[in-house]
Amino acid sequence: MPLSENTALRLAGNAFGTIILGFGINALIRPDHALTFFEWTPPTVTADRQLVNSLMYVYGVRDIYMGLSVYVASIFGTPKSLGWTLLAFSAVAFADGAICWSWEHGKWGHWSYAPIVALIGTALSGLLD
């Protein structure tokens, strides 16, 4: 059986889809808490706080979209489509980590799981068959 057809990899991809979906819901419900994933503190000035909360809502919707995309690719697509969806997901995590790195904190909260998602995505995409 090719590695890309491994059921455990598909389940692992779905697990990461669930995690990112949870991050998105958290950002919508608790934007201040979601900032802790970046190791940032909420601003104290009301106008700044409203702006940051609005940006966290955008971040939350993005994460919900990514989680649902993983589910759709897993349920209705092929292992290859799930793999490439996970590779795109890992690219977002790497980018989020790079943004945190530019602020000098919070990068490892993203860079710790991005390579795992990339490896699962690579395996499911068929590149390692």
CSV table of N, CA and C in Angstrom, one decimal:
chain,number,residue,atom,x,y,z
A,1,MET,N,0.9,-1.2,0.0
A,1,MET,CA,0.0,0.0,0.0
A,1,MET,C,0.9,1.2,0.0
A,2,PRO,N,0.6,2.2,-0.9
A,2,PRO,CA,1.4,3.4,-0.9
A,2,PRO,C,1.2,4.2,0.4
A,3,LEU,N,2.2,4.9,0.8
A,3,LEU,CA,2.2,5.7,2.1
A,3,LEU,C,1.0,6.7,2.0
A,4,SER,N,0.7,7.3,0.9
A,4,SER,CA,-0.3,8.3,0.7
A,4,SER,C,-1.7,7.7,1.1
A,5,GLU,N,-1.9,6.4,1.1
A,5,GLU,CA,-3.2,5.8,1.4
A,5,GLU,C,-3.3,5.3,2.8
A,6,ASN,N,-2.3,5.7,3.6
A,6,ASN,CA,-2.3,5.2,5.0
A,6,ASN,C,-3.4,5.9,5.8
A,7,THR,N,-4.3,5.1,6.4
A,7,THR,CA,-5.4,5.7,7.2
A,7,THR,C,-5.0,6.5,8.4
A,8,ALA,N,-3.9,6.1,9.0
A,8,ALA,CA,-3.4,6.9,10.2
A,8,ALA,C,-3.0,8.3,9.8
A,9,LEU,N,-2.4,8.4,8.6
A,9,LEU,CA,-2.0,9.8,8.2
A,9,LEU,C,-3.3,10.7,7.9
A,10,ARG,N,-4.3,10.1,7.3
A,10,ARG,CA,-5.6,10.8,7.1
A,10,ARG,C,-6.1,11.2,8.5
A,11,LEU,N,-6.1,10.3,9.4
A,11,LEU,CA,-6.7,10.7,10.8
A,11,LEU,C,-5.8,11.7,11.4
A,12,ALA,N,-4.5,11.7,11.3
A,12,ALA,CA,-3.6,12.7,11.8
A,12,ALA,C,-3.9,14.1,11.2
A,13,GLY,N,-4.1,14.1,9.9
A,13,GLY,CA,-4.5,15.3,9.2
A,13,GLY,C,-5.8,15.9,9.7
A,14,ASN,N,-6.8,15.0,9.9
A,14,ASN,CA,-8.1,15.4,10.5
A,14,ASN,C,-7.9,16.0,11.9
A,15,ALA,N,-7.0,15.4,12.7
A,15,ALA,CA,-6.7,15.8,14.1
A,15,ALA,C,-6.2,17.3,14.0
A,16,PHE,N,-5.3,17.5,13.1
A,16,PHE,CA,-4.8,18.9,13.0
A,16,PHE,C,-5.9,19.9,12.4
A,17,GLY,N,-6.7,19.4,11.6
A,17,GLY,CA,-7.9,20.2,11.2
A,17,GLY,C,-8.8,20.5,12.3
A,18,THR,N,-9.0,19.6,13.2
A,18,THR,CA,-9.8,19.9,14.4
A,18,THR,C,-9.1,20.9,15.3
A,19,ILE,N,-7.8,20.8,15.5
A,19,ILE,CA,-7.0,21.7,16.3
A,19,ILE,C,-7.1,23.1,15.8
A,20,ILE,N,-6.9,23.3,14.5
A,20,ILE,CA,-7.0,24.6,13.9
A,20,ILE,C,-8.4,25.2,13.9
A,21,LEU,N,-9.4,24.3,13.8
A,21,LEU,CA,-10.8,24.8,13.9
A,21,LEU,C,-11.0,25.3,15.3
A,22,GLY,N,-10.5,24.6,16.3
A,22,GLY,CA,-10.6,25.0,17.7
A,22,GLY,C,-9.9,26.4,17.9
A,23,PHE,N,-8.7,26.6,17.3
A,23,PHE,CA,-8.1,27.9,17.4
A,23,PHE,C,-8.9,29.0,16.9
A,24,GLY,N,-9.6,28.7,15.7
A,24,GLY,CA,-10.4,29.7,15.1
A,24,GLY,C,-11.6,30.0,16.0
A,25,ILE,N,-12.3,29.0,16.5
A,25,ILE,CA,-13.4,29.3,17.4
A,25,ILE,C,-13.0,30.1,18.6
A,26,ASN,N,-11.9,29.7,19.2
A,26,ASN,CA,-11.3,30.4,20.3
A,26,ASN,C,-11.1,31.9,20.0
A,27,ALA,N,-10.5,32.2,18.8
A,27,ALA,CA,-10.3,33.6,18.5
A,27,ALA,C,-11.5,34.4,18.3
A,28,LEU,N,-12.6,33.7,17.9
A,28,LEU,CA,-13.9,34.5,17.8
A,28,LEU,C,-14.5,34.7,19.1
A,29,ILE,N,-14.4,33.7,20.0
A,29,ILE,CA,-15.1,33.8,21.3
A,29,ILE,C,-14.2,34.5,22.3
A,30,ARG,N,-12.9,34.3,22.3
A,30,ARG,CA,-12.0,34.9,23.3
A,30,ARG,C,-10.8,35.5,22.6
A,31,PRO,N,-10.9,36.6,21.9
A,31,PRO,CA,-9.8,37.2,21.2
A,31,PRO,C,-8.6,37.5,22.0
A,32,ASP,N,-8.8,37.9,23.3
A,32,ASP,CA,-7.7,38.2,24.2
A,32,ASP,C,-6.9,36.9,24.4
A,33,HIS,N,-7.6,35.8,24.6
A,33,HIS,CA,-6.9,34.5,24.9
A,33,HIS,C,-6.1,34.1,23.6
A,34,ALA,N,-6.7,34.3,22.5
A,34,ALA,CA,-6.1,33.9,21.2
A,34,ALA,C,-4.8,34.6,21.0
A,35,LEU,N,-4.7,35.9,21.5
A,35,LEU,CA,-3.4,36.6,21.4
A,35,LEU,C,-2.3,35.9,22.2
A,36,THR,N,-2.6,35.1,23.2
A,36,THR,CA,-1.6,34.5,24.0
A,36,THR,C,-0.8,33.4,23.1
A,37,PHE,N,-1.4,32.9,22.1
A,37,PHE,CA,-0.7,32.0,21.2
A,37,PHE,C,0.4,32.7,20.4
A,38,PHE,N,0.3,34.0,20.3
A,38,PHE,CA,1.4,34.8,19.7
A,38,PHE,C,2.3,35.4,20.8
A,39,GLU,N,2.0,35.1,22.0
A,39,GLU,CA,2.6,35.7,23.2
A,39,GLU,C,2.6,37.2,23.2
A,40,TRP,N,1.4,37.8,22.7
A,40,TRP,CA,1.2,39.2,22.8
A,40,TRP,C,0.1,39.5,23.8
A,41,THR,N,0.2,40.7,24.3
A,41,THR,CA,-0.8,41.1,25.3
A,41,THR,C,-1.8,42.1,24.7
A,42,PRO,N,-3.1,42.0,25.1
A,42,PRO,CA,-4.1,42.9,24.5
A,42,PRO,C,-3.7,44.4,24.8
A,43,PRO,N,-4.0,45.3,23.9
A,43,PRO,CA,-3.8,46.7,24.2
A,43,PRO,C,-4.8,47.2,25.2
A,44,THR,N,-4.4,48.3,25.9
A,44,THR,CA,-5.3,48.9,26.9
A,44,THR,C,-6.1,50.0,26.4
A,45,VAL,N,-5.7,50.7,25.3
A,45,VAL,CA,-6.4,51.8,24.7
A,45,VAL,C,-7.6,51.2,24.0
A,46,THR,N,-8.8,51.7,24.2
A,46,THR,CA,-10.0,51.1,23.7
A,46,THR,C,-10.0,51.0,22.2
A,47,ALA,N,-9.6,52.1,21.5
A,47,ALA,CA,-9.6,52.0,20.0
A,47,ALA,C,-8.6,50.9,19.5
A,48,ASP,N,-7.5,50.8,20.2
A,48,ASP,CA,-6.5,49.8,19.8
A,48,ASP,C,-7.0,48.4,20.1
A,49,ARG,N,-7.7,48.3,21.2
A,49,ARG,CA,-8.3,47.0,21.6
A,49,ARG,C,-9.3,46.5,20.6
A,50,GLN,N,-10.2,47.5,20.1
A,50,GLN,CA,-11.2,47.2,19.1
A,50,GLN,C,-10.6,46.7,17.8
A,51,LEU,N,-9.5,47.4,17.4
A,51,LEU,CA,-8.8,47.0,16.2
A,51,LEU,C,-8.2,45.6,16.3
A,52,VAL,N,-7.5,45.4,17.4
A,52,VAL,CA,-6.9,44.1,17.6
A,52,VAL,C,-7.9,43.0,17.7
A,53,ASN,N,-9.0,43.2,18.4
A,53,ASN,CA,-10.1,42.2,18.4
A,53,ASN,C,-10.7,42.0,17.0
A,54,SER,N,-10.8,43.0,16.2
A,54,SER,CA,-11.3,42.8,14.8
A,54,SER,C,-10.3,42.0,14.0
A,55,LEU,N,-9.0,42.2,14.2
A,55,LEU,CA,-8.0,41.4,13.5
A,55,LEU,C,-8.1,40.0,14.0
A,56,MET,N,-8.3,39.8,15.3
A,56,MET,CA,-8.4,38.4,15.8
A,56,MET,C,-9.6,37.7,15.2
A,57,TYR,N,-10.7,38.4,15.0
A,57,TYR,CA,-11.9,37.8,14.3
A,57,TYR,C,-11.5,37.3,12.9
A,58,VAL,N,-10.8,38.2,12.2
A,58,VAL,CA,-10.3,37.8,10.9
A,58,VAL,C,-9.4,36.5,11.0
A,59,TYR,N,-8.5,36.5,11.9
A,59,TYR,CA,-7.7,35.3,12.2
A,59,TYR,C,-8.5,34.1,12.5
A,60,GLY,N,-9.6,34.3,13.3
A,60,GLY,CA,-10.4,33.2,13.7
A,60,GLY,C,-11.2,32.6,12.5
A,61,VAL,N,-11.7,33.5,11.7
A,61,VAL,CA,-12.4,33.0,10.5
A,61,VAL,C,-11.5,32.3,9.6
A,62,ARG,N,-10.2,32.8,9.4
A,62,ARG,CA,-9.2,32.1,8.6
A,62,ARG,C,-8.9,30.7,9.1
A,63,ASP,N,-8.8,30.6,10.4
A,63,ASP,CA,-8.5,29.3,11.0
A,63,ASP,C,-9.7,28.3,10.9
A,64,ILE,N,-10.9,28.8,11.0
A,64,ILE,CA,-12.1,28.0,10.8
A,64,ILE,C,-12.1,27.5,9.4
A,65,TYR,N,-11.9,28.4,8.5
A,65,TYR,CA,-11.8,28.0,7.0
A,65,TYR,C,-10.8,26.9,6.8
A,66,MET,N,-9.6,27.1,7.4
A,66,MET,CA,-8.6,26.1,7.2
A,66,MET,C,-9.0,24.7,7.7
A,67,GLY,N,-9.6,24.7,8.9
A,67,GLY,CA,-10.0,23.5,9.5
A,67,GLY,C,-11.1,22.8,8.7
A,68,LEU,N,-12.0,23.6,8.2
A,68,LEU,CA,-13.1,23.0,7.4
A,68,LEU,C,-12.5,22.5,6.1
A,69,SER,N,-11.5,23.2,5.5
A,69,SER,CA,-10.9,22.8,4.3
A,69,SER,C,-10.2,21.4,4.4
A,70,VAL,N,-9.6,21.2,5.6
A,70,VAL,CA,-9.0,19.9,5.8
A,70,VAL,C,-10.1,18.8,5.9
A,71,TYR,N,-11.2,19.1,6.5
A,71,TYR,CA,-12.3,18.1,6.6
A,71,TYR,C,-12.9,17.8,5.2
A,72,VAL,N,-13.1,18.9,4.4
A,72,VAL,CA,-13.7,18.7,3.1
A,72,VAL,C,-12.7,17.9,2.2
A,73,ALA,N,-11.4,18.2,2.3
A,73,ALA,CA,-10.4,17.4,1.5
A,73,ALA,C,-10.4,16.0,1.9
A,74,SER,N,-10.5,15.8,3.2
A,74,SER,CA,-10.5,14.4,3.7
A,74,SER,C,-11.7,13.6,3.4
A,75,ILE,N,-12.9,14.2,3.5
A,75,ILE,CA,-14.1,13.5,3.3
A,75,ILE,C,-14.5,13.3,1.8
A,76,PHE,N,-14.3,14.4,1.0
A,76,PHE,CA,-14.8,14.4,-0.3
A,76,PHE,C,-13.7,14.3,-1.4
A,77,GLY,N,-12.4,14.5,-0.9
A,77,GLY,CA,-11.3,14.5,-1.9
A,77,GLY,C,-10.5,13.2,-1.9
A,78,THR,N,-9.3,13.4,-2.3
A,78,THR,CA,-8.4,12.3,-2.4
A,78,THR,C,-7.3,12.5,-1.4
A,79,PRO,N,-6.5,11.4,-1.1
A,79,PRO,CA,-5.3,11.7,-0.2
A,79,PRO,C,-4.4,12.8,-0.8
A,80,LYS,N,-4.3,12.9,-2.1
A,80,LYS,CA,-3.4,13.9,-2.7
A,80,LYS,C,-4.0,15.3,-2.3
A,81,SER,N,-5.3,15.5,-2.5
A,81,SER,CA,-5.9,16.8,-2.2
A,81,SER,C,-5.8,17.1,-0.7
A,82,LEU,N,-6.0,16.2,0.2
A,82,LEU,CA,-5.8,16.4,1.6
A,82,LEU,C,-4.3,16.7,1.9
A,83,GLY,N,-3.4,16.1,1.2
A,83,GLY,CA,-2.0,16.3,1.4
A,83,GLY,C,-1.6,17.8,1.1
A,84,TRP,N,-2.1,18.2,-0.1
A,84,TRP,CA,-1.8,19.6,-0.5
A,84,TRP,C,-2.5,20.6,0.4
A,85,THR,N,-3.7,20.3,0.8
A,85,THR,CA,-4.3,21.2,1.8
A,85,THR,C,-3.5,21.3,3.1
A,86,LEU,N,-3.0,20.2,3.6
A,86,LEU,CA,-2.2,20.2,4.8
A,86,LEU,C,-0.9,21.0,4.5
A,87,LEU,N,-0.3,20.8,3.3
A,87,LEU,CA,0.9,21.6,3.0
A,87,LEU,C,0.7,23.1,3.0
A,88,ALA,N,-0.5,23.5,2.5
A,88,ALA,CA,-0.9,24.9,2.6
A,88,ALA,C,-1.1,25.4,4.0
A,89,PHE,N,-1.7,24.5,4.8
A,89,PHE,CA,-1.9,24.8,6.2
A,89,PHE,C,-0.6,25.0,6.9
A,90,SER,N,0.4,24.1,6.6
A,90,SER,CA,1.7,24.3,7.3
A,90,SER,C,2.4,25.5,6.8
A,91,ALA,N,2.2,26.0,5.6
A,91,ALA,CA,2.8,27.2,5.1
A,91,ALA,C,2.2,28.4,5.9
A,92,VAL,N,0.9,28.4,6.2
A,92,VAL,CA,0.4,29.4,7.1
A,92,VAL,C,1.0,29.4,8.5
A,93,ALA,N,1.2,28.2,9.0
A,93,ALA,CA,1.8,28.1,10.4
A,93,ALA,C,3.2,28.6,10.3
A,94,PHE,N,4.0,28.3,9.3
A,94,PHE,CA,5.3,28.8,9.2
A,94,PHE,C,5.3,30.4,9.1
A,95,ALA,N,4.4,30.9,8.3
A,95,ALA,CA,4.3,32.4,8.1
A,95,ALA,C,3.9,33.0,9.5
A,96,ASP,N,2.9,32.5,10.2
A,96,ASP,CA,2.6,33.0,11.5
A,96,ASP,C,3.8,33.0,12.4
A,97,GLY,N,4.5,31.9,12.4
A,97,GLY,CA,5.7,31.9,13.2
A,97,GLY,C,6.8,32.9,12.8
A,98,ALA,N,6.9,33.2,11.5
A,98,ALA,CA,7.8,34.2,11.0
A,98,ALA,C,7.4,35.6,11.5
A,99,ILE,N,6.1,35.8,11.5
A,99,ILE,CA,5.6,37.1,12.0
A,99,ILE,C,5.9,37.2,13.5
A,100,CYS,N,5.7,36.2,14.2
A,100,CYS,CA,6.0,36.2,15.6
A,100,CYS,C,7.5,36.4,15.8
A,101,TRP,N,8.3,35.8,15.0
A,101,TRP,CA,9.8,35.9,15.1
A,101,TRP,C,10.2,37.3,14.9
A,102,SER,N,9.5,38.0,14.0
A,102,SER,CA,9.8,39.5,13.8
A,102,SER,C,9.5,40.3,15.0
A,103,TRP,N,8.6,39.8,15.9
A,103,TRP,CA,8.3,40.5,17.1
A,103,TRP,C,9.1,39.9,18.3
A,104,GLU,N,9.9,38.9,18.0
A,104,GLU,CA,10.9,38.3,18.9
A,104,GLU,C,10.2,37.5,20.0
A,105,HIS,N,9.0,37.0,19.8
A,105,HIS,CA,8.5,36.0,20.7
A,105,HIS,C,7.3,35.3,20.1
A,106,GLY,N,7.0,34.1,20.6
A,106,GLY,CA,5.8,33.4,20.1
A,106,GLY,C,6.0,32.5,18.9
A,107,LYS,N,7.2,32.5,18.3
A,107,LYS,CA,7.4,31.7,17.1
A,107,LYS,C,7.3,30.2,17.3
A,108,TRP,N,7.8,29.7,18.4
A,108,TRP,CA,7.8,28.2,18.5
A,108,TRP,C,6.4,27.7,18.8
A,109,GLY,N,5.4,28.5,19.2
A,109,GLY,CA,4.1,28.1,19.2
A,109,GLY,C,3.5,27.7,17.9
A,110,HIS,N,4.1,28.2,16.8
A,110,HIS,CA,3.7,27.9,15.5
A,110,HIS,C,4.7,26.9,14.8
A,111,TRP,N,6.0,27.2,15.0
A,111,TRP,CA,7.0,26.4,14.3
A,111,TRP,C,7.1,25.0,14.9
A,112,SER,N,6.5,24.8,16.1
A,112,SER,CA,6.6,23.4,16.7
A,112,SER,C,5.7,22.4,15.9
A,113,TYR,N,4.6,22.9,15.4
A,113,TYR,CA,3.7,21.9,14.7
A,113,TYR,C,3.7,22.0,13.2
A,114,ALA,N,4.2,23.1,12.7
A,114,ALA,CA,4.2,23.3,11.2
A,114,ALA,C,5.0,22.2,10.5
A,115,PRO,N,6.1,21.8,11.0
A,115,PRO,CA,6.9,20.7,10.3
A,115,PRO,C,6.1,19.4,10.3
A,116,ILE,N,5.4,19.1,11.4
A,116,ILE,CA,4.6,17.9,11.5
A,116,ILE,C,3.5,17.9,10.5
A,117,VAL,N,2.8,19.0,10.4
A,117,VAL,CA,1.7,19.1,9.4
A,117,VAL,C,2.3,19.0,8.0
A,118,ALA,N,3.4,19.6,7.8
A,118,ALA,CA,4.1,19.5,6.4
A,118,ALA,C,4.5,18.1,6.1
A,119,LEU,N,5.0,17.4,7.1
A,119,LEU,CA,5.4,16.0,6.8
A,119,LEU,C,4.2,15.1,6.5
A,120,ILE,N,3.1,15.3,7.3
A,120,ILE,CA,1.9,14.5,7.0
A,120,ILE,C,1.3,14.9,5.6
A,121,GLY,N,1.3,16.2,5.3
A,121,GLY,CA,0.9,16.6,4.0
A,121,GLY,C,1.7,16.1,2.9
A,122,THR,N,3.0,16.1,3.1
A,122,THR,CA,3.9,15.5,2.0
A,122,THR,C,3.6,14.1,1.8
A,123,ALA,N,3.5,13.3,2.9
A,123,ALA,CA,3.2,11.9,2.7
A,123,ALA,C,1.9,11.6,2.0
A,124,LEU,N,0.8,12.4,2.4
A,124,LEU,CA,-0.5,12.2,1.8
A,124,LEU,C,-0.5,12.7,0.3
A,125,SER,N,0.3,13.6,0.0
A,125,SER,CA,0.3,14.2,-1.4
A,125,SER,C,0.9,13.2,-2.4
A,126,GLY,N,1.5,12.1,-1.9
A,126,GLY,CA,2.1,11.1,-2.8
A,126,GLY,C,3.5,11.4,-3.1
A,127,LEU,N,4.1,12.4,-2.6
A,127,LEU,CA,5.5,12.8,-3.0
A,127,LEU,C,6.5,11.7,-2.4
A,128,LEU,N,6.1,11.0,-1.4
A,128,LEU,CA,6.9,10.0,-0.8
A,128,LEU,C,6.6,8.5,-1.2
A,129,ASP,N,5.6,8.4,-2.1
A,129,ASP,CA,5.2,7.0,-2.6
A,129,ASP,C,6.3,6.4,-3.4
